[in-house]
mmCIF file of C-alpha atoms in Angstrom:
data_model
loop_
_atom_site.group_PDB
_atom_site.id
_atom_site.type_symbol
_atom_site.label_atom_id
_atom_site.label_comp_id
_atom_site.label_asym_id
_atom_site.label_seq_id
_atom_site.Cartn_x
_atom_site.Cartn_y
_atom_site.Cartn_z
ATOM 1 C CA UNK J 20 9.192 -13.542 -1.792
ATOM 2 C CA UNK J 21 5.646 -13.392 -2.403
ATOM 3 C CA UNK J 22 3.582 -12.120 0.201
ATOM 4 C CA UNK J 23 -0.664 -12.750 0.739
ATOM 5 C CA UNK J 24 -2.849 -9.939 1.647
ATOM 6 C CA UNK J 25 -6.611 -10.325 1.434
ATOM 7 C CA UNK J 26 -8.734 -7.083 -0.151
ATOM 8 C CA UNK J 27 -11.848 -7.401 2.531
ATOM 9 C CA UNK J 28 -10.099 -7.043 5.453
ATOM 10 C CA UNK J 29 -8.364 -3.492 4.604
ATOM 11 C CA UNK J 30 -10.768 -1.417 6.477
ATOM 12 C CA UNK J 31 -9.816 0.831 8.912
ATOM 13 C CA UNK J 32 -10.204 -0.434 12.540
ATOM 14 C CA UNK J 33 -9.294 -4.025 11.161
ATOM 15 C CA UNK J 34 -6.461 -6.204 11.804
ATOM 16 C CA UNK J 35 -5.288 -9.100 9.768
ATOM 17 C CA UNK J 36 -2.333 -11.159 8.751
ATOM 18 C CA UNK J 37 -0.128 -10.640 5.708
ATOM 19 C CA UNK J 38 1.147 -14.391 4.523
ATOM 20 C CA UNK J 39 4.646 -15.227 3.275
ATOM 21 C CA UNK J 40 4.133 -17.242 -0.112
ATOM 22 C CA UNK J 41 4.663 -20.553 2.606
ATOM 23 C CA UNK J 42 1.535 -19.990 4.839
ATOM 24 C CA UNK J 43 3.821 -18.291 7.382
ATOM 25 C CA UNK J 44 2.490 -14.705 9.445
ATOM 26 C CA UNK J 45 4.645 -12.241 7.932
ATOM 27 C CA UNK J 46 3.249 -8.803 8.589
ATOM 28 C CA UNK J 47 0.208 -7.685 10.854
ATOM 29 C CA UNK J 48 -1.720 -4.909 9.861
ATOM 30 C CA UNK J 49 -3.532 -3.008 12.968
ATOM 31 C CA UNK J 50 -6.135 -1.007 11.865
ATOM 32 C CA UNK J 51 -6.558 2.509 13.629
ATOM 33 C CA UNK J 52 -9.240 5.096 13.531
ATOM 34 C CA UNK J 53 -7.981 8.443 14.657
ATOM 35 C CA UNK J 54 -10.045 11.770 14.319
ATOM 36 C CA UNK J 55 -8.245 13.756 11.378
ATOM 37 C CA UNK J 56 -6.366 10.692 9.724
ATOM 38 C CA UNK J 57 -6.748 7.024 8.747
ATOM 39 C CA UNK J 58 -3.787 4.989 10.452
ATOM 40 C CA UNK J 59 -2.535 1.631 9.636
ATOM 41 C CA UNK J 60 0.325 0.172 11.278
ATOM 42 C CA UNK J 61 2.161 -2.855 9.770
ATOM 43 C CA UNK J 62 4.044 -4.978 12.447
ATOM 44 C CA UNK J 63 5.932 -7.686 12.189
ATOM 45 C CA UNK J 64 4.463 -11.024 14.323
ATOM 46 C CA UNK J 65 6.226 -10.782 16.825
ATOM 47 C CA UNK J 66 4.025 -6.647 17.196
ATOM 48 C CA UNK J 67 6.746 -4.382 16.607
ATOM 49 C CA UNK J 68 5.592 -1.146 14.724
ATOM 50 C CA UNK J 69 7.759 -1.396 11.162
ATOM 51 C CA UNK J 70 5.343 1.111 9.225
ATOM 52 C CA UNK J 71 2.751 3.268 9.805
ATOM 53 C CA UNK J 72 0.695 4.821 7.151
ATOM 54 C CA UNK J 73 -1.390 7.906 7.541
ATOM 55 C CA UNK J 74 -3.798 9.520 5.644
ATOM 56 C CA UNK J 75 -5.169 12.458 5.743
ATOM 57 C CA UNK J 76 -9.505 12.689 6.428
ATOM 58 C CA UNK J 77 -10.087 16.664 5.202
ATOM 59 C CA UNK J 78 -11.776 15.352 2.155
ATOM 60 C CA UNK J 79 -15.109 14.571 4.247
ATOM 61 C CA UNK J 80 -15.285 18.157 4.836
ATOM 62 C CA UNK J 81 -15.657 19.134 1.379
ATOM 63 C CA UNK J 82 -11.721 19.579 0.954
ATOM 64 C CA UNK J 83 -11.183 16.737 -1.356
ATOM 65 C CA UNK J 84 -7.576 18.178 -3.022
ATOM 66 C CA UNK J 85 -5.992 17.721 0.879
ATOM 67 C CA UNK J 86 -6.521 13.855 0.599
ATOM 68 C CA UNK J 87 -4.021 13.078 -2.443
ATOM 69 C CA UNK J 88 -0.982 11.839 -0.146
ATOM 70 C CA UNK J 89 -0.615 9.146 2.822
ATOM 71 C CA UNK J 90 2.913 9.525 4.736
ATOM 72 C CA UNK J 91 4.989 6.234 5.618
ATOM 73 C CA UNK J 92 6.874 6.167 8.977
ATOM 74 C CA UNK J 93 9.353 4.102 10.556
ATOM 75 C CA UNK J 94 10.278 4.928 14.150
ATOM 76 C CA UNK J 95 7.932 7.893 14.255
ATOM 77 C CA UNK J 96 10.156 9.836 11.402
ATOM 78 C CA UNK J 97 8.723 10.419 7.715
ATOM 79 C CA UNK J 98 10.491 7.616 5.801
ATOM 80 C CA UNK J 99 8.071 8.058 2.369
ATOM 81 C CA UNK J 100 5.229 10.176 0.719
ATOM 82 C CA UNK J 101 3.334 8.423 -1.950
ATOM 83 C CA UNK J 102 0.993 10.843 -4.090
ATOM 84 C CA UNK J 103 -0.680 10.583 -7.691
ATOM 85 C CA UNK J 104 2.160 11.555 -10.545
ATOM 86 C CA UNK J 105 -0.791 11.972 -13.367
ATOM 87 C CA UNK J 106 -4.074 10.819 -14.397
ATOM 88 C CA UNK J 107 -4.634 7.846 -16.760
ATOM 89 C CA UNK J 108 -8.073 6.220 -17.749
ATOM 90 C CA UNK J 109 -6.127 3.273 -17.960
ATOM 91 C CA UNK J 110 -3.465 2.773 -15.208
ATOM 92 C CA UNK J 111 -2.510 4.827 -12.226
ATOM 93 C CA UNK J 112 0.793 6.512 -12.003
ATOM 94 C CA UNK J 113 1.730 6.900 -8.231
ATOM 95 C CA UNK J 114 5.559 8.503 -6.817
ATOM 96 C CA UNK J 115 6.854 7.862 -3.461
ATOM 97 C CA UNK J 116 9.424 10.326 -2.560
ATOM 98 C CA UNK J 117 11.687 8.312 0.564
ATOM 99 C CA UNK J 118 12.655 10.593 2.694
ATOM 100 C CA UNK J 119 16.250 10.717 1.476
ATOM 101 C CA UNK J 120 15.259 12.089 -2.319
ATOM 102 C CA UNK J 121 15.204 8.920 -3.992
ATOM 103 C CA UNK J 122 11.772 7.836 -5.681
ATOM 104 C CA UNK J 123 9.726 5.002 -6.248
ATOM 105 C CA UNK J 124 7.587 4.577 -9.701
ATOM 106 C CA UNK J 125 4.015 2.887 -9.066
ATOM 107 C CA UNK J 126 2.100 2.340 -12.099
ATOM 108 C CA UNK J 127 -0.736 -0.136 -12.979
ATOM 109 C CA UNK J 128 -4.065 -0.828 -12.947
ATOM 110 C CA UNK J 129 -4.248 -0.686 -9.098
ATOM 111 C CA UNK J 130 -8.070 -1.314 -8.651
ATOM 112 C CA UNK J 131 -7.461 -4.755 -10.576
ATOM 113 C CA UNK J 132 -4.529 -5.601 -8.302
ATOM 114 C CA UNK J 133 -1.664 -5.785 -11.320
ATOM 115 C CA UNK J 134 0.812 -3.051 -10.673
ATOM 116 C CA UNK J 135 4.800 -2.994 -9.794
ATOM 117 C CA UNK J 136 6.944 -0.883 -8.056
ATOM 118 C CA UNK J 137 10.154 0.503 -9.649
ATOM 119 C CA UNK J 138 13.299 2.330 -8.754
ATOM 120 C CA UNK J 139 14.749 3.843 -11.971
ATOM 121 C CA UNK J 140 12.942 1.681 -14.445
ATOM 122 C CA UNK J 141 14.093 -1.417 -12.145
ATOM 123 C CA UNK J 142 11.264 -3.462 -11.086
ATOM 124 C CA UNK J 143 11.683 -4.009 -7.475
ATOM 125 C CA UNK J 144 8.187 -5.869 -6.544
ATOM 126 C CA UNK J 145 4.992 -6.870 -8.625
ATOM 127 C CA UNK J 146 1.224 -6.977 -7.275
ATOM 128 C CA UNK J 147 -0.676 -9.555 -8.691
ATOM 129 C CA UNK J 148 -4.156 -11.018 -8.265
ATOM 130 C CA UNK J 149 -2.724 -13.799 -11.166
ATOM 131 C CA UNK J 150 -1.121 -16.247 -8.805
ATOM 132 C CA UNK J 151 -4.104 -16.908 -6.543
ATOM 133 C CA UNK J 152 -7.639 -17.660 -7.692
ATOM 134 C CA UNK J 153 -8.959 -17.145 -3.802
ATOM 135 C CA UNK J 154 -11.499 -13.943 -4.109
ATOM 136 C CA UNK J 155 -10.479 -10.659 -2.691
ATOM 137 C CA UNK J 156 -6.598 -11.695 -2.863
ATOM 138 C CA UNK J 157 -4.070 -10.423 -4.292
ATOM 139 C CA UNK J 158 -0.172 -10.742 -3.849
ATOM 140 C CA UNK J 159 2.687 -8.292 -3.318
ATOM 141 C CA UNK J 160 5.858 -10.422 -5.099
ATOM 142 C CA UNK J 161 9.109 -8.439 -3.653
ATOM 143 C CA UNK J 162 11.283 -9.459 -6.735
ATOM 144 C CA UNK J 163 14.707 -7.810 -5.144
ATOM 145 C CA UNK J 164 16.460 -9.365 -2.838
ATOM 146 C CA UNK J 165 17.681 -6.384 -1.327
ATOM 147 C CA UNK J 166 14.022 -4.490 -1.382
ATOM 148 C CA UNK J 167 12.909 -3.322 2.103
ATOM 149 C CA UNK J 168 9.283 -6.071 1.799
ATOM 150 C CA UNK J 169 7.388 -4.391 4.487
ATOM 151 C CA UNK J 170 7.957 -1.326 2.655
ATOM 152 C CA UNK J 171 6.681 -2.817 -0.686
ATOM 153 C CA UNK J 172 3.848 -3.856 1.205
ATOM 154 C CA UNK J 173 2.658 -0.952 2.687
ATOM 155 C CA UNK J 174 3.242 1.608 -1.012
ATOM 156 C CA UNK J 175 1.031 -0.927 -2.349
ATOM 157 C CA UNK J 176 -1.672 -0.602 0.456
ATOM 158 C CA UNK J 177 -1.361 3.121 0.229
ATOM 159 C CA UNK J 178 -2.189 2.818 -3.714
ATOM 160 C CA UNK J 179 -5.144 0.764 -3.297
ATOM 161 C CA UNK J 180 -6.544 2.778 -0.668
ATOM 162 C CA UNK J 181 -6.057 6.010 -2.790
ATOM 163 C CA UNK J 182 -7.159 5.029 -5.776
ATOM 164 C CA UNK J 183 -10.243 3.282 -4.141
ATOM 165 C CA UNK J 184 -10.895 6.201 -1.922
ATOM 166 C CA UNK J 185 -10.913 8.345 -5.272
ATOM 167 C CA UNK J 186 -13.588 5.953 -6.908
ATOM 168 C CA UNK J 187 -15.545 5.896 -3.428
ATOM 169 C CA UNK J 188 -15.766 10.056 -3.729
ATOM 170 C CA UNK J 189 -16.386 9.969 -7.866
ATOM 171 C CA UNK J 190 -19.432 7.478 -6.483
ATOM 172 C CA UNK J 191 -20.901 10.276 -4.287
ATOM 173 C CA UNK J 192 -20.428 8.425 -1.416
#
């Protein structure tokens, strides 16, 4: 299942609709501005909290090294971590360690939108800017079955807010 999510509308304080590939509301993103972190909270449409993802805002005060994680939780319990794995000129490598011990593999060129998401070299969703020629959108295509979406959804949120909060920094501003 292919789900829509549009770039300009990720800023914090924001809320918008995620699509399902048929037009439907699938996920609503309520954005929060708290004092010491960034908070986004994906719901389904009906509003119940399935995610939130925090991150942390020490890097404003000159602590840039304490901003290289955002936290997933479901039901107010740490579910995920996702952090940079290593440094690539041409793609970014991201882990997210669930909360059991298992890990997720992110990997991509993130600020172009064309990454997946793997569990043990198994692709379990792909984001793609390919399959829609609408500006600022990209897609998040949940390729298992089985694969929690709204989780899929939100790692790949959390990637492009990292790595675009890296560039931001490396800008000066």
């Amino acid at each position: 299942m292919k789900y829509l999510v549009r770039d300009k509308l990720l800023a914090i304080g924001d809320d918008y609709w995620i699509e399902d590939e048929d037009g439907r509301h699938a996920f609503l993103v309520d954005g929060k501005a708290l004092r010491l972190r960034d908070t986004l909270e994906l719901k389904d449409p009906l509003g119940r909290v399935l995610i939130t993802l925090r991150e942390r805002l020490f890097g404003g005060l000159g602590l840039p090294g304490l901003r290289d994680a955002m936290t997933l939780e479901r039901d107010g319990k740490r579910l995920a971590v996702i952090r940079r794995k290593r440094l690539s000129l041409l793609r970014n490598h991201f882990r997210v360690t669930m909360s059991e011990g298992t890990e997720l593999d992110v990997s991509g060129r993130i600020l172009d939108r064309e990454f997946k998401v793997e569990y043990e070299g198994e692709l379990l969703a792909l984001v793609s800017r390919q399959w829609y020629r609408i500006r600022e959108t990209y897609a998040v295509d949940v390729v298992r079955e089985e694969a929690d979406a709204a989780l899929m959804v939100a790692v790949a949120v959390c990637a492009i807010r990292m790595v675009e909060r890296e560039r931001e920094e490396g800008d000066g501003s």
